[in-house]
Short mmCIF file of C-alpha atoms and ligand atoms in Angstrom, two decimals:
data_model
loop_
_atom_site.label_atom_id
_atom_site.label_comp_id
_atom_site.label_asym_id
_atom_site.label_seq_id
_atom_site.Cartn_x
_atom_site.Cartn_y
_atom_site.Cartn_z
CA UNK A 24 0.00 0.00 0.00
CA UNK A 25 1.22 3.59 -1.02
CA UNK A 26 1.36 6.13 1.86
CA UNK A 27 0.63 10.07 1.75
CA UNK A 28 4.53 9.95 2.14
CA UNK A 29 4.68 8.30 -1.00
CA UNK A 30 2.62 10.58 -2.53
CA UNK A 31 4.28 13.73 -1.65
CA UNK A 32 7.72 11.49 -2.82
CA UNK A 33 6.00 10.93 -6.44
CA UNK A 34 5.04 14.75 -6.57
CA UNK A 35 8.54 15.77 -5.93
CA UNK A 36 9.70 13.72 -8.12
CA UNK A 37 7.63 14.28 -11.04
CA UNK A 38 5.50 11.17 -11.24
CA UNK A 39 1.92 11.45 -11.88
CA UNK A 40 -0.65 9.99 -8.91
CA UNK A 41 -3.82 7.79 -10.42
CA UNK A 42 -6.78 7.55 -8.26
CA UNK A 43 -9.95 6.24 -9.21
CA UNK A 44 -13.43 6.24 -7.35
CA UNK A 45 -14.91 2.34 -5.71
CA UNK A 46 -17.94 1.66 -3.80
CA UNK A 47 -17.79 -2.17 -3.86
CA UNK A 48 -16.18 -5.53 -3.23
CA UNK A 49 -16.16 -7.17 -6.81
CA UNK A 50 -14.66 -4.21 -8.61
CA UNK A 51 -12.30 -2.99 -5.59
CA UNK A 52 -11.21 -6.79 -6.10
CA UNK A 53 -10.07 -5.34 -10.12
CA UNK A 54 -8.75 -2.09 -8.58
CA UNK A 55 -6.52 -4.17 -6.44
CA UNK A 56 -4.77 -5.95 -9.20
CA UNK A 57 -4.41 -2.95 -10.90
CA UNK A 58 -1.17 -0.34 -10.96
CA UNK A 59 -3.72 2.60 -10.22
CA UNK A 60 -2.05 4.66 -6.61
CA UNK A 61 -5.36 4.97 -4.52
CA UNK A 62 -9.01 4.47 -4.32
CA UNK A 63 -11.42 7.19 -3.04
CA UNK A 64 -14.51 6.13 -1.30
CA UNK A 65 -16.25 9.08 -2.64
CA UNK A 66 -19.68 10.13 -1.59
CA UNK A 67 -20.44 10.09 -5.50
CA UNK A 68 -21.67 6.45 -4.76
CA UNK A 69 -24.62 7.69 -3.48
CA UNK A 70 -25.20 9.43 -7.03
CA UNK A 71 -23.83 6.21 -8.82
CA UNK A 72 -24.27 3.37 -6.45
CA UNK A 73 -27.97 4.29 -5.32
CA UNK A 74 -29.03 6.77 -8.13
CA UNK A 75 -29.99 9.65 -5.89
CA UNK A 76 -29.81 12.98 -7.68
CA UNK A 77 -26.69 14.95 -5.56
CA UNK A 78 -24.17 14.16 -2.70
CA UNK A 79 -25.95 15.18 -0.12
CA UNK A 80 -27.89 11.79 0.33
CA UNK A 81 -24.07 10.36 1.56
CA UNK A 82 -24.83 9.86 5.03
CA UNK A 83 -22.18 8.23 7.24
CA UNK A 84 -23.70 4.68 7.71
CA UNK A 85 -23.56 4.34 4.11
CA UNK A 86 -20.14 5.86 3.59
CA UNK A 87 -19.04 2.85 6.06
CA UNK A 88 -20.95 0.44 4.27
CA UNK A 89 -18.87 1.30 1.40
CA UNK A 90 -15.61 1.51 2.78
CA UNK A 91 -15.47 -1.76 4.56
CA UNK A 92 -17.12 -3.28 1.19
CA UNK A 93 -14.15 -1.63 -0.63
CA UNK A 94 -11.48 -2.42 2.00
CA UNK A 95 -12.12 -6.42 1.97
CA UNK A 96 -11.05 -6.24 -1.35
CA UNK A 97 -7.72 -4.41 -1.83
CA UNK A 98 -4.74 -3.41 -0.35
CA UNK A 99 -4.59 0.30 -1.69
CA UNK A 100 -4.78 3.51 0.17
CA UNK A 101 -8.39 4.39 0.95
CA UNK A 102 -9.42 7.65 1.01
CA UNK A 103 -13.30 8.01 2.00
CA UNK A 104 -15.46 10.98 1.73
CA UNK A 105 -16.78 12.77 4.70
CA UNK A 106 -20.63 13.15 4.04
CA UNK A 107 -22.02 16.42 4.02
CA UNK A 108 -22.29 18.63 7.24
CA UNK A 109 -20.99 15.63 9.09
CA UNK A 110 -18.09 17.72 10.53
CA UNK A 111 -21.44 20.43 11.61
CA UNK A 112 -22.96 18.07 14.00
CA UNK A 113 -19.93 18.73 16.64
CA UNK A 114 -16.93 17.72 17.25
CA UNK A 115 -18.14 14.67 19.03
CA UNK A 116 -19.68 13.55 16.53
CA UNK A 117 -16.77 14.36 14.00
CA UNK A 118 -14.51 12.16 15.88
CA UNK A 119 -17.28 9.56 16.23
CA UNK A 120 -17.66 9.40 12.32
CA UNK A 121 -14.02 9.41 11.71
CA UNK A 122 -13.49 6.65 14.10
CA UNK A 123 -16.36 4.80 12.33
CA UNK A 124 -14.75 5.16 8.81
CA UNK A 125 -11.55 4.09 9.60
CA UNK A 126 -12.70 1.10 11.33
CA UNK A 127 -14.16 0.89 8.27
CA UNK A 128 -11.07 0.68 6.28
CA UNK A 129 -10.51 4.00 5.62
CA UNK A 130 -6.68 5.43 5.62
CA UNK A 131 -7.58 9.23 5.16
CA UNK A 132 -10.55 11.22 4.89
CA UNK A 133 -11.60 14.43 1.59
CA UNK A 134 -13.27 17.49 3.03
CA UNK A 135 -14.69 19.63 1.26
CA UNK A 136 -13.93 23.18 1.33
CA UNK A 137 -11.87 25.79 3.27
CA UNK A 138 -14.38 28.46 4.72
CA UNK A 139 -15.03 27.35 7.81
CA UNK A 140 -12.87 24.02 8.00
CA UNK A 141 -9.60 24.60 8.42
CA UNK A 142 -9.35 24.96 12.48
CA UNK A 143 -10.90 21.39 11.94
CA UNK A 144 -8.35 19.87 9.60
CA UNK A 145 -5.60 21.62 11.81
CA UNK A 146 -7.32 19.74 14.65
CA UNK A 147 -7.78 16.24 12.37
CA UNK A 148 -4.06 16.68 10.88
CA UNK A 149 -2.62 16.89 14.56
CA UNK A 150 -4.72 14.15 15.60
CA UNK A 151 -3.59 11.53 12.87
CA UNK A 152 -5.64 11.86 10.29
CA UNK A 153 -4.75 12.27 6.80
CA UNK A 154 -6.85 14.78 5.13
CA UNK A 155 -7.30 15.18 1.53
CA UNK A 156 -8.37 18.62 0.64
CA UNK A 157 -11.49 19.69 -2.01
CA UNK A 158 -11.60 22.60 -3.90
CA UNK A 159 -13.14 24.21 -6.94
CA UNK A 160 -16.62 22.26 -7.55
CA UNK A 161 -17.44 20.91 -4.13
CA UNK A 162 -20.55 19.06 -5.21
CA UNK A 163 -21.97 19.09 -1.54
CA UNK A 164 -22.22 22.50 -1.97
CA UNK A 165 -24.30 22.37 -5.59
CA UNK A 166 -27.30 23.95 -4.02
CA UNK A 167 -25.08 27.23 -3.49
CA UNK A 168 -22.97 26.47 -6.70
CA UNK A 169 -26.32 26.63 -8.68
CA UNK A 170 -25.10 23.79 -11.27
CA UNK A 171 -21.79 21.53 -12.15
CA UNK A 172 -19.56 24.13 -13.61
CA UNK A 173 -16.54 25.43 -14.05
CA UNK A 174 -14.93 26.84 -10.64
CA UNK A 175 -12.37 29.62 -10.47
CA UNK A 176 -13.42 31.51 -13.78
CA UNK A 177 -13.79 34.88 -12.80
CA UNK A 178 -10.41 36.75 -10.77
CA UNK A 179 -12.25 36.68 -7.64
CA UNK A 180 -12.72 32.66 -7.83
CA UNK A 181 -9.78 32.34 -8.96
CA UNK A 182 -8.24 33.90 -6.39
CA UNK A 183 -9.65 32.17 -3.79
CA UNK A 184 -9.18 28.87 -4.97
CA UNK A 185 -5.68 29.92 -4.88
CA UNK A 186 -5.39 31.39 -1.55
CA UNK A 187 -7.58 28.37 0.19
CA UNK A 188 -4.66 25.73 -1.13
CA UNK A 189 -2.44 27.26 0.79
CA UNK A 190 -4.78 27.76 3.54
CA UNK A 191 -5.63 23.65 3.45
CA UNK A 192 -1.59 23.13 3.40
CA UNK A 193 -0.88 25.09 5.83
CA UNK A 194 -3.79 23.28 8.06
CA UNK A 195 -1.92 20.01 7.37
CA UNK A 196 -3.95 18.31 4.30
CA UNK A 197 -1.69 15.97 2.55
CA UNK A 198 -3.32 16.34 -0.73
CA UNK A 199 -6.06 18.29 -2.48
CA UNK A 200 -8.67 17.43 -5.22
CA UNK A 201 -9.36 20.04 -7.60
CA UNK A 202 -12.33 19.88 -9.47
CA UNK A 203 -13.68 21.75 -12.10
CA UNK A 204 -11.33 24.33 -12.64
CA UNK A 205 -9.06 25.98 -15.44
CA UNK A 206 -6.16 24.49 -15.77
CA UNK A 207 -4.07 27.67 -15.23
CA UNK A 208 -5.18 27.87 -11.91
CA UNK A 209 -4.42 24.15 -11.44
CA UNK A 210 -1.22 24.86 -12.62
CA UNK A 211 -0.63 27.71 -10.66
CA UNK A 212 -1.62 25.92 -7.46
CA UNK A 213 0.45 22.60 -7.96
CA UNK A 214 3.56 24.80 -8.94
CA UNK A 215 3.44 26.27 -5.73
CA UNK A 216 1.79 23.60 -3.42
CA UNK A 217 4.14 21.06 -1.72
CA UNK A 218 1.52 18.64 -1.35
CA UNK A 219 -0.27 16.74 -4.34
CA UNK A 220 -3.09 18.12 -6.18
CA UNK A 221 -5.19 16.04 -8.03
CA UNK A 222 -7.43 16.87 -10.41
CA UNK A 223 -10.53 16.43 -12.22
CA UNK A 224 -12.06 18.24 -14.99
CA UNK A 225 -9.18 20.65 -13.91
CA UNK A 226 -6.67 19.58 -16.94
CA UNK A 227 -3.25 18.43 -17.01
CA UNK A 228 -1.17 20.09 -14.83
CA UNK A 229 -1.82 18.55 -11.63
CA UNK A 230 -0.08 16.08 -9.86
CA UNK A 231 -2.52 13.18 -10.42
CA UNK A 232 -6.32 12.80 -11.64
CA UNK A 233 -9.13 11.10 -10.26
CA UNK A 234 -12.21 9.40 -12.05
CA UNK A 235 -14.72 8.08 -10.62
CA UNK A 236 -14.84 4.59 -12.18
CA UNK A 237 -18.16 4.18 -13.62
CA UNK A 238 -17.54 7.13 -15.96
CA UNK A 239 -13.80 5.92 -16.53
CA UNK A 240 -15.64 2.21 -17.54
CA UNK A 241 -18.91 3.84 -19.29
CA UNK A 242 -21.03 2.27 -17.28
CA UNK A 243 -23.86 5.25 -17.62
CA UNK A 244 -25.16 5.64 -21.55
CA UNK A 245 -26.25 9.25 -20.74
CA UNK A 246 -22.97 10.60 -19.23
CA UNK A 247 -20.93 11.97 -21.44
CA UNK A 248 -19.38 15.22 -19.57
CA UNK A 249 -15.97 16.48 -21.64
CA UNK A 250 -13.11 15.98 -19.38
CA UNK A 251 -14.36 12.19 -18.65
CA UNK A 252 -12.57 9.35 -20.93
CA UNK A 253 -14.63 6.25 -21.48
CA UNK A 254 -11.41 3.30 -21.24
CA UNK A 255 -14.18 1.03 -21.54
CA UNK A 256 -17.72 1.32 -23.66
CA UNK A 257 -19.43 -0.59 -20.30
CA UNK A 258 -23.26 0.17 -20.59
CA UNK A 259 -22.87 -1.94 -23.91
CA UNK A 260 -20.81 -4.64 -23.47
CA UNK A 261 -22.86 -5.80 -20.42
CA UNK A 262 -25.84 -5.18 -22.04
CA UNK A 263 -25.10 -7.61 -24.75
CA UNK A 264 -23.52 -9.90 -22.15
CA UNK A 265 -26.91 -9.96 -20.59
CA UNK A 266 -28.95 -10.44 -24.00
CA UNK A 267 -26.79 -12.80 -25.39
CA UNK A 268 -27.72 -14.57 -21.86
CA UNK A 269 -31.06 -14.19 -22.02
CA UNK A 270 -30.84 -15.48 -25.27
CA UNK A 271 -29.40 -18.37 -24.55
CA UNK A 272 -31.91 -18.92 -21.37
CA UNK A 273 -34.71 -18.88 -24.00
CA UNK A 274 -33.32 -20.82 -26.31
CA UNK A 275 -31.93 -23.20 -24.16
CA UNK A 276 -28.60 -23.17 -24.95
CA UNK A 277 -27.53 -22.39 -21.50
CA UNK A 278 -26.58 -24.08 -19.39
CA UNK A 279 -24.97 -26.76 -21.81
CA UNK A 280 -24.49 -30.65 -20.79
CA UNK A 281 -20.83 -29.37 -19.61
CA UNK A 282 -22.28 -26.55 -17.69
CA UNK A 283 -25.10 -29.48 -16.04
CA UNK A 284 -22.94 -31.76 -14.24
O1 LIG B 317 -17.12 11.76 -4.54
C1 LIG B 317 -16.32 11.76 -5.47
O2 LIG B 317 -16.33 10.88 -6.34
C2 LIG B 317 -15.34 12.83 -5.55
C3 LIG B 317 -14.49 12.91 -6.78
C4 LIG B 317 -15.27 13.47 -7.90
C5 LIG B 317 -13.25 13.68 -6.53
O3 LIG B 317 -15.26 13.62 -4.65
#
């Protein structure tokens, strides 16, 4: 398993950091045997994984659920999501959450955000827990975002993208994500940033990417958002898989006398 002190190692050294999104055992078992760096536990699997409409349905027991799903499978570094306003409720109930996560499985925690946070992730950081940073589009916040798009487009965003990665260094983050945003503020940031950024949707400059893996696999026939690749044309391969079963069912050439006994 790669540590956040291998990640800061590959940044300094120029190698790029791959992280891609998992909510489950089967394809956590894939990710394992895989050369990708780490998996995120995002709360996107309550978008992907139980088809609600934004973020904000993450709640903690589910997050866990996830985790310790993802965790029986691999080895890798396991980042999980905190779910939104979870770090609101106190700091009682912070702690409590955290505890239950990495119990869980989980080797470091994402926040989103700087306003507000960042006596928190001071607090986390000294406490022994690696926090990943999340700037740009922070998707909990889409009912104040009014939309997913483009962060940091205007000199005032821009800005203050800018000025909360050092803030979230400086608090002791390890990493942060940046999503959604031009990539000459990426660039700016990871050129002056000890810590690795990693992007998505927020070009090529940073010092990894994330995807979350049912985009990267194409998985969702109605997806098709610009800075995603599709390595894999999903949706339709298991679709015919599942036809050509069916198929088969009905016209009884499955299971065969092999397949019987
Ligand atoms: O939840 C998630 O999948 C994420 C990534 C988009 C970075 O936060």
């Amino acid at each position: 398993m790669k540590s956040i002190l291998e990640f800061g190692k590959m940044k300094a050294t120029g190698k790029k950091i791959s992280v891609v999104t998992c909510y489950d055992f089967w394809s956590a078992k894939i990710i394992d045997d895989s050369n990708i760096d780490a998996v995120l536990v995002g709360d996107s699997g309550a978008m992907v994984m139980h088809g609600f409409e934004t973020t904000i349905n993450a709640e903690i027991n589910m997050m866990c659920y996830h985790v310790a799903a993802v965790k029986r499978a691999t080895k890798k570094f396991i980042i999980a999501d905190l779910p939104f306003l979870e770090h609101k409720k106190g700091k009682e109930n912070l702690f409590n959450s955290i505890d239950l996560l990495f119990k869980a499985g989980a080797n470091a925690i994402k926040i989103e955000g700087a306003d507000g946070n960042l006596e928190m992730i001071n607090e986390l950081t000294q406490s022994g827990i690696p926090v990943m940073g999340h700037l740009g589009l922070v998707p909990q916040s889409i009912n104040q975002l009014g939309g997913y798009k483009k962060q940091g487009s205007n000199e005032k965003s821009f800005n203050k993208i800018f000025d909360d990665s050092l803030k979230l260094q400086d608090a002791g983050c390890f990493s942060i994500v940046l999503e959604m945003v031009p990539s000459d503020l990426s660039k700016k940031i990871t050129n002056k940033l000890e810590i690795p950024t990693i992007g998505i949707g927020a070009g090529a400059e940073t010092d990894g990417q994330v995807l979350v893996l049912t985009d990267l696999l194409g998985m969702d026939k109605d997806f098709h958002p610009k800075f995603v690749r599709k390595y894999l044309q999903g949706y339709n391969l298991i679709l015919e898989a599942l036809n050509t079963y069916n198929d088969d069912v009905k016209k009884k050439n499955f299971p065969s006398l092999r397949e019987s006994n």
